[in-house]
Short mmCIF file of C-alpha atoms and ligand atoms in Angstrom, two decimals:
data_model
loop_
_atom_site.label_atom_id
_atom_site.label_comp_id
_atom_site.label_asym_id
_atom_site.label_seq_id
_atom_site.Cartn_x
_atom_site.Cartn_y
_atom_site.Cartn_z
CA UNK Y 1 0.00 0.00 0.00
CA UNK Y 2 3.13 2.13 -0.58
CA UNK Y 3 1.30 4.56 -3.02
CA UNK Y 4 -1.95 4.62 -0.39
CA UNK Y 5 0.48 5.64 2.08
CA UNK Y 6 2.50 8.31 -0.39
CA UNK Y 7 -1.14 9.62 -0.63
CA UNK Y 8 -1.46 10.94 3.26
CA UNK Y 9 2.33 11.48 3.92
CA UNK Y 10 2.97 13.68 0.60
CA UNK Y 11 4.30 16.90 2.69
CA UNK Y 12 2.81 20.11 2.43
CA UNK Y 13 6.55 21.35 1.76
CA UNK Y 14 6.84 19.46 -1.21
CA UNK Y 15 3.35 20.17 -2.83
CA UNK Y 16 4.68 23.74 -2.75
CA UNK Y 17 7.85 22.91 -4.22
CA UNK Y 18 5.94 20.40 -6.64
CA UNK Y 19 3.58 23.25 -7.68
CA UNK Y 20 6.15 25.56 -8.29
CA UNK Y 21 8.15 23.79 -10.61
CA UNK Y 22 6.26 21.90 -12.31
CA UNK Y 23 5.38 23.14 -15.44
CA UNK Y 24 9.25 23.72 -16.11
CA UNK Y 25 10.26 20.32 -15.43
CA UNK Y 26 7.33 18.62 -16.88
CA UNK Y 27 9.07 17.73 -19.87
CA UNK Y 28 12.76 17.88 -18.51
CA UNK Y 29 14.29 14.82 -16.89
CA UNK Y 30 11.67 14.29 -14.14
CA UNK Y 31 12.71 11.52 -11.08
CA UNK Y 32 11.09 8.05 -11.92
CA UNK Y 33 9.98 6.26 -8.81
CA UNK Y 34 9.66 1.86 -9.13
CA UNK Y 35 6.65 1.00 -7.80
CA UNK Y 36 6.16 -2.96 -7.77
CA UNK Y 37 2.50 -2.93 -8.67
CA UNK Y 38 1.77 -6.93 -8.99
CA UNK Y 39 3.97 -9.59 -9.08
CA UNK Y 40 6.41 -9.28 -12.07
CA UNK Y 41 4.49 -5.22 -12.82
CA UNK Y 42 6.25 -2.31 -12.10
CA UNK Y 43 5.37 1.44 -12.63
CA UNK Y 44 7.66 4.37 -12.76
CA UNK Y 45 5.91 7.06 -10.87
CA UNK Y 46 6.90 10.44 -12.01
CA UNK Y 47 7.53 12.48 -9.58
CA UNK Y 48 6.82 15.41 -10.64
CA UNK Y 49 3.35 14.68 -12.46
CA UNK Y 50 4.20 14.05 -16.03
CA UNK Y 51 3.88 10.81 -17.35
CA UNK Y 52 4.04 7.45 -15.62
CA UNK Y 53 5.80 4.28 -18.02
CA UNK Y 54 5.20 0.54 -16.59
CA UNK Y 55 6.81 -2.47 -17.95
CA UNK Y 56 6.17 -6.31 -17.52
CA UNK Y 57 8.97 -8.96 -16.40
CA UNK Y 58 8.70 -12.45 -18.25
CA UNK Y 59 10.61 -15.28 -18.87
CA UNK Y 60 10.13 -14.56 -22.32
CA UNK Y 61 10.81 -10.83 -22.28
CA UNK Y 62 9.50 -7.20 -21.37
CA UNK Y 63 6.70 -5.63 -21.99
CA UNK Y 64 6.85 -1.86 -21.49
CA UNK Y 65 3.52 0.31 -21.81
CA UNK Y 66 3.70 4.12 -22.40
CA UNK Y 67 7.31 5.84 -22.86
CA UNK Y 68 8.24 9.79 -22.52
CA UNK Y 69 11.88 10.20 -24.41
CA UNK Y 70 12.71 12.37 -21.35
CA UNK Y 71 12.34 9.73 -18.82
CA UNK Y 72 12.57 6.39 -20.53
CA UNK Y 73 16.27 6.39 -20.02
CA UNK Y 74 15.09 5.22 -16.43
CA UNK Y 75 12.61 2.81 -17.26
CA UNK Y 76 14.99 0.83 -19.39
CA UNK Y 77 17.76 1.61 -16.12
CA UNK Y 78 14.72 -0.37 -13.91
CA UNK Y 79 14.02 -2.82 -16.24
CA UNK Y 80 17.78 -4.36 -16.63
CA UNK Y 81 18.61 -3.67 -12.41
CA UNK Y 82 15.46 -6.88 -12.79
CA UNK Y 83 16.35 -8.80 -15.91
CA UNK Y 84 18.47 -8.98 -18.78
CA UNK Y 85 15.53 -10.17 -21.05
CA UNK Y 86 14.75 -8.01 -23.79
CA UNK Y 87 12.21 -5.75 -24.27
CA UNK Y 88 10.39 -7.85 -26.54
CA UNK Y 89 7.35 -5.24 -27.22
CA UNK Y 90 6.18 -1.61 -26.16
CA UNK Y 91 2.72 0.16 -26.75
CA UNK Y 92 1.51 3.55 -26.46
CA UNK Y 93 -1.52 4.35 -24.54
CA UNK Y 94 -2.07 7.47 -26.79
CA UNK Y 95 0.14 9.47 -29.05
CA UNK Y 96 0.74 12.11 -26.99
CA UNK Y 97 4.63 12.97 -26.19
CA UNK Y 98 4.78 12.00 -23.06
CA UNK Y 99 3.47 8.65 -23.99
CA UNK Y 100 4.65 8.07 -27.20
CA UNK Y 101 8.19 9.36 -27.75
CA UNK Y 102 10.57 7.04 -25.99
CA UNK Y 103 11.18 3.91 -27.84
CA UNK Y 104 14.64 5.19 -29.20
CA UNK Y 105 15.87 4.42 -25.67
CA UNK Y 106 14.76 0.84 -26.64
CA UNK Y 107 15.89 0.68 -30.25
CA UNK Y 108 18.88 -2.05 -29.11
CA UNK Y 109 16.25 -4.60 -28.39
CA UNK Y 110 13.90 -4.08 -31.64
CA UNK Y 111 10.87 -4.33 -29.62
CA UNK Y 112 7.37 -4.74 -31.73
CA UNK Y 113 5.55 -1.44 -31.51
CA UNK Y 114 2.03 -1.78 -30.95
CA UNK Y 115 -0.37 1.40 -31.50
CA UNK Y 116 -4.19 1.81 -32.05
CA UNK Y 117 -4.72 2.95 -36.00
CA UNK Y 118 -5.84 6.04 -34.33
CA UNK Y 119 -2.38 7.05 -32.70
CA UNK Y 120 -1.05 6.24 -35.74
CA UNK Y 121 -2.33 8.61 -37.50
CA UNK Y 122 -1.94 10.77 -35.07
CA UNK Y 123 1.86 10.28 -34.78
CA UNK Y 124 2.17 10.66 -38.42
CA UNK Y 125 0.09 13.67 -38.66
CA UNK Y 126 1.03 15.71 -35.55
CA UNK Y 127 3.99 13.65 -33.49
CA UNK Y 128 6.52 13.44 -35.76
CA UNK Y 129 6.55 17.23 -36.96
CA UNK Y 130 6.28 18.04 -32.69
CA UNK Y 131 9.23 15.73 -32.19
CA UNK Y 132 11.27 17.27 -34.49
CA UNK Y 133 10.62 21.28 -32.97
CA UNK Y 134 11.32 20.03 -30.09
CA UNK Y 135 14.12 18.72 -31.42
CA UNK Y 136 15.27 21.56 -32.93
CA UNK Y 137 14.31 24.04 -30.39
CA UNK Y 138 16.24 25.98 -27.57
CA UNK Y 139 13.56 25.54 -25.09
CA UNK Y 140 15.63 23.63 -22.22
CA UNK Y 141 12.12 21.48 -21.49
CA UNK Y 142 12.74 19.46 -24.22
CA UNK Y 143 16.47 19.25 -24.14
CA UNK Y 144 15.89 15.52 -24.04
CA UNK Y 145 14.87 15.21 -28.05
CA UNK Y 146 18.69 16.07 -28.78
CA UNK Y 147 20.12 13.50 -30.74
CA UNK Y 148 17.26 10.98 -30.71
CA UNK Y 149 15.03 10.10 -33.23
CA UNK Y 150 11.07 9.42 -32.80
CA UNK Y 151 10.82 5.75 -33.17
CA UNK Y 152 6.77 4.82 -34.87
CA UNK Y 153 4.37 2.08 -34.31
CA UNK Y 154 5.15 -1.17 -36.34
CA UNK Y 155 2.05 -2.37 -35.47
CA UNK Y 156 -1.54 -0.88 -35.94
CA UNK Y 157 -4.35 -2.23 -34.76
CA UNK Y 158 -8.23 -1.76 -34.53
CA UNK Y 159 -10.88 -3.48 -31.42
CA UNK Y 160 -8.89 -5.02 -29.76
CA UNK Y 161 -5.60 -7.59 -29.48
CA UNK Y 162 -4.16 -10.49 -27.30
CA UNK Y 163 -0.49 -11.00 -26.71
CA UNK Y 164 0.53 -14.40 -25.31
CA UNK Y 165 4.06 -13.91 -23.20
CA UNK Y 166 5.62 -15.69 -20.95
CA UNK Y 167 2.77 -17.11 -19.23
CA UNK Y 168 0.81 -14.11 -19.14
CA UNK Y 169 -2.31 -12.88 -21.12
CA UNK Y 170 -1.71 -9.23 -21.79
CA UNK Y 171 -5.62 -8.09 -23.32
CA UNK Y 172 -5.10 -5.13 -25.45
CA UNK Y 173 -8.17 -2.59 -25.90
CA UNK Y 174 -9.10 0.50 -28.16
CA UNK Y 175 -11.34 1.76 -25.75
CA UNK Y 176 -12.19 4.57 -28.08
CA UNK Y 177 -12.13 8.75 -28.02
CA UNK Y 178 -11.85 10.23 -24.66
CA UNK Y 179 -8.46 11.51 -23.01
CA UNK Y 180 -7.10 11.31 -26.83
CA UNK Y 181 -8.59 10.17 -29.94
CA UNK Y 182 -8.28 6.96 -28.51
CA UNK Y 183 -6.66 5.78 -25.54
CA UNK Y 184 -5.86 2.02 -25.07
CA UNK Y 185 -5.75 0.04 -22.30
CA UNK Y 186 -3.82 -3.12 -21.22
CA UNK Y 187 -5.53 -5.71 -19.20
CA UNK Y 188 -3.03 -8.86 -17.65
CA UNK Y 189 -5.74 -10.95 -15.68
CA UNK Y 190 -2.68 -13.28 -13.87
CA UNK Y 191 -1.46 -10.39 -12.58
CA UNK Y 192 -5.55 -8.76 -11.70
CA UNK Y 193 -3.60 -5.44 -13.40
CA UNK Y 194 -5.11 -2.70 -16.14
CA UNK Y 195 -2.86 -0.11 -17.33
CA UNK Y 196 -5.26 3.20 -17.93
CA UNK Y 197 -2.58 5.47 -19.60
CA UNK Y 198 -4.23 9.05 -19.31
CA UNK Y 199 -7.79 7.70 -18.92
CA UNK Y 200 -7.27 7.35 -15.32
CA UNK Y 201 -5.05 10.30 -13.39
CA UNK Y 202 -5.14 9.96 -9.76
CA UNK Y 203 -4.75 13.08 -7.73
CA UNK Y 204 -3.91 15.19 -10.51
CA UNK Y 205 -6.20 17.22 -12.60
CA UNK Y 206 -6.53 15.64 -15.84
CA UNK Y 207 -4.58 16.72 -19.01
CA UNK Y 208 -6.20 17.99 -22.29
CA UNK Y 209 -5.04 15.08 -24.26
CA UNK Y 210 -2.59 17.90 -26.23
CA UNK Y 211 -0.58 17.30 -28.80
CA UNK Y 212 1.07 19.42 -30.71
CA UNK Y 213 -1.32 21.94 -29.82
CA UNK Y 214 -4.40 19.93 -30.55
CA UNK Y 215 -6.67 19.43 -27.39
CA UNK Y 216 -8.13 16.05 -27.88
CA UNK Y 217 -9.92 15.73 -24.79
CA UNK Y 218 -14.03 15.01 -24.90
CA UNK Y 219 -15.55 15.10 -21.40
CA UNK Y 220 -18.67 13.21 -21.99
CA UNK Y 221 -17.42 10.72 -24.17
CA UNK Y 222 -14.11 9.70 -21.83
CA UNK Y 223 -17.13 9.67 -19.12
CA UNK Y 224 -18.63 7.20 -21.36
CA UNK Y 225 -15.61 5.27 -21.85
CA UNK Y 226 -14.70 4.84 -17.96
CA UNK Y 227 -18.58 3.47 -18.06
CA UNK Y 228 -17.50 0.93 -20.55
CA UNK Y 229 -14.32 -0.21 -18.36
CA UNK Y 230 -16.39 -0.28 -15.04
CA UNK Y 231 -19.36 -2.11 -17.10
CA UNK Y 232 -16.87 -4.95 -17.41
CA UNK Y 233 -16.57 -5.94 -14.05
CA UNK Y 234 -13.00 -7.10 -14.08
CA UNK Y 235 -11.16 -8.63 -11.62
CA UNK Y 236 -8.69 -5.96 -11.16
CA UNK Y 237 -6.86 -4.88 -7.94
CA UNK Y 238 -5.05 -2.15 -9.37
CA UNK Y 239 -5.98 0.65 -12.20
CA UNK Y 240 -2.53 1.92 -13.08
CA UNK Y 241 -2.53 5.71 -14.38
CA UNK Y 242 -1.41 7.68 -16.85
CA UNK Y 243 0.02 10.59 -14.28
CA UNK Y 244 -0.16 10.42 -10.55
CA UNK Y 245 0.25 7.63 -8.21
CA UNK Y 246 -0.80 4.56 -8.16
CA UNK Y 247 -3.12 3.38 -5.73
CA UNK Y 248 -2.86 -0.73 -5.04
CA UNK Y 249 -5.82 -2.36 -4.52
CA UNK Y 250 -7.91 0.46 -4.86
CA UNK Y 251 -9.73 -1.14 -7.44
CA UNK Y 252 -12.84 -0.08 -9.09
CA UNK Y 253 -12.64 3.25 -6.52
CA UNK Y 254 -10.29 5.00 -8.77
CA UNK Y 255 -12.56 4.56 -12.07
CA UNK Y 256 -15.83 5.82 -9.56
CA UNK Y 257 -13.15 8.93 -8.35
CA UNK Y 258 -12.22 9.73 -12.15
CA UNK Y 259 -15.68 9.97 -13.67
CA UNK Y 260 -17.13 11.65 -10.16
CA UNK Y 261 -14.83 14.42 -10.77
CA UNK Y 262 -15.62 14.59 -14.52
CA UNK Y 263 -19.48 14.89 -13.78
CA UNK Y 264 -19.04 17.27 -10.48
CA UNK Y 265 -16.70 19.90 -11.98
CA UNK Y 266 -18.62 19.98 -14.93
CA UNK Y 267 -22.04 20.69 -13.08
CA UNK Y 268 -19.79 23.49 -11.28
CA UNK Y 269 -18.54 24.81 -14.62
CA UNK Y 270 -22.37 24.83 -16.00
CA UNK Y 271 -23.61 26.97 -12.77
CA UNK Y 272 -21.02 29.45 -13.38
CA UNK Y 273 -22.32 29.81 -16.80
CA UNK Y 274 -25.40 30.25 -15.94
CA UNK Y 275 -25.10 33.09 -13.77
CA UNK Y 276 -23.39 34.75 -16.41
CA UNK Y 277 -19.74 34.05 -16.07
CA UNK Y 278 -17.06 34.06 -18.76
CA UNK Y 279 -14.87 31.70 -19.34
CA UNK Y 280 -12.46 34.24 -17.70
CA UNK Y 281 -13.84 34.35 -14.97
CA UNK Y 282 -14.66 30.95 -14.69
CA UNK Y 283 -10.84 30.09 -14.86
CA UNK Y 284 -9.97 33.12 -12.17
CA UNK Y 285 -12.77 32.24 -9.33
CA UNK Y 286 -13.58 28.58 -9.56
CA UNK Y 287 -13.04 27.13 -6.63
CA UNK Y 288 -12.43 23.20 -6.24
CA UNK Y 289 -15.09 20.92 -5.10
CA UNK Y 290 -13.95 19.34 -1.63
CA UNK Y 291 -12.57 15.87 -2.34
CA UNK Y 292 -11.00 17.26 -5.90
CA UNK Y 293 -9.10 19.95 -3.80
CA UNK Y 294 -5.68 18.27 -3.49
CA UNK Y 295 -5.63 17.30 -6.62
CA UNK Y 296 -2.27 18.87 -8.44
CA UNK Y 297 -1.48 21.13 -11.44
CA UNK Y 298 -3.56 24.09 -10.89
CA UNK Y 299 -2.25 24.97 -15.16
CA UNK Y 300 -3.59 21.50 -16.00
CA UNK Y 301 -6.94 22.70 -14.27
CA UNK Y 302 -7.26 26.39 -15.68
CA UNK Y 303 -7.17 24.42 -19.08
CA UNK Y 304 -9.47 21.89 -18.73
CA UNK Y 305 -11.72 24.43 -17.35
CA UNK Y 306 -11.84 26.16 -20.84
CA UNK Y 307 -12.72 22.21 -22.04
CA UNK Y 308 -15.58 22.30 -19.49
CA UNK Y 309 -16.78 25.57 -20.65
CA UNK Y 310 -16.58 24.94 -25.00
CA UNK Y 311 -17.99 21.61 -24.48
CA UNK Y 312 -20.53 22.69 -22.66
CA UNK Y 313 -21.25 25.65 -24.73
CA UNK Y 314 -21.23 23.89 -27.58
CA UNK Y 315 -23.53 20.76 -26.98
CA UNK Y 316 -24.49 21.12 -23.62
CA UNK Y 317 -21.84 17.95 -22.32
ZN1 LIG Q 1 -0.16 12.21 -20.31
#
């Protein structure tokens, strides 16, 4: 219950310091934290909010799940501290960068790349031209894209998929447009394990689903789609997410907590509107509905606000 505990004993000292910096290290090299989720599962908590990158030990191989080129240096550091089996294959949640970028760290091994059709497009329309600004940009934040190359899906896929390795059943899912223009999700029943990418964030206001200045993000139907997952029923212990930490054995909780807040702050968003506030003034007086109120990233907040407040205005979800 490491992560339940990280919850309470966070300290106020470092929630400042956390806040403060965030948005500048977001995308610089940000500490990864190991967190042994199931047997054989382990999740690098970033800890600094940006994107979390879990990988899969088997006799047969590795499987990692979500990559950030700033940060996978240390997932690949984690993975061969535990074995010197290769990364056999790696898959994106979505296409944004922080997801999507880091399989050059994992070229050595040739690992099968396995994307939704969706984030392949995306990657091809969007990623690659971000990757290579960022590239060739000053900005210090992405001072990691320096001399790397964005590595792209050699696998596309529609529905759904099963991969068979090393005794485990890793059940692959397109669960559709929500977060992004479709998030997947990986489901390892042995281990009672689903990997959420940015479809679940756990004390953390959610992202936008940007990239490369596209906001992705569709309240109602990523509502819908966390309806979908919980509709399943599945034996799961642990929801692993896309940013924040992860909570073991919270279970189902974290699915209820995600699509709470989505239906809450929206209902807050429409009163505001309807006594007459701008979206302004929305974003400078909101004030956080107890029980959302620790979440982090008061940036990733004032923009989802404006998300609230289009969506709303313009079909009323
Ligand atoms: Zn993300």
């Amino acid at each position: 219950m490491a992560a339940v505990l990280l919850r309470s004993m966070l300290p106020l000292a470092g929630i400042a310091l956390w806040l403060n910096f965030w948005p500048v290290w977001a995308h610089a090299q940000a500490r990864m934290e190991s967190v042994k989720v199931a047997e054989d599962v382990y999740t690098m908590v970033n800890s600094e909010g940006s994107s979390n990158s879990t990988f899969v030990v088997t006799e047969e191989g590795v499987l990692v799940f979500d990559t950030h080129i700033a940060t996978a240096d240390q997932t690949l550091a984690a993975i061969r501290k535990l074995t010197d089996k290769k990364v056999v294959y790696l898959l994106s949640s979505h296409s944004a960068g922080d997801h999507a970028t880091g399989g050059w760290h994992f070229r050595e091994d040739k690992p099968v790349y396995i994307a939704t059709k969706n984030q392949v497009r995306d990657l091809y329309l969007y990623g690659a031209k971000e990757f290579a600004e960022r590239k060739a940009s000053n900005d210090p934040r992405y001072a990691a894209h320096i001399g790397k190359e964005l590595i792209l899906p050699t696998v596309g896929f529609d529905g759904s998929l099963t991969i068979y390795l090393g005794g485990l059943t890793f059940q692959v899912t397109a669960e559709g447009y929500g977060h992004s223009s479709g998030d997947l999700t990986v489901y390892v029943p042995q281990r009672r394990v689903m990997l959420m990418g940015d479809l679940l964030n756990t004390e953390i206001h959610p992202g936008q689903g940007e990239m490369a200045g596209v906001y992705f993000s569709q309240v109602q139907s990523w509502i819908e789609v966390l309806d979908r997952i919980m509709q399943r029923n599945l034996p799961v212990d642990t929801y692993v997410p896309g940013h924040g930490p992860v909570h073991l054995g919270r279970g189902v909780e974290d699915l209820k907590e995600q699509k709470n807040y989505f239906v809450v702050m929206r209902g807050e968003v429409a009163k505001m509107i309807q006594a007459g506030k701008s979206l302004e003034q929305i974003q400078e007086e909101f004030e956080v509905p107890q029980g959302f109120s620790p979440y982090q990233s008061p940036d990733r907040l004032k923009n989802f606000l404006r998300l609230f407040y289009n969506q709303l205005i313009e079909k009323g979800l």
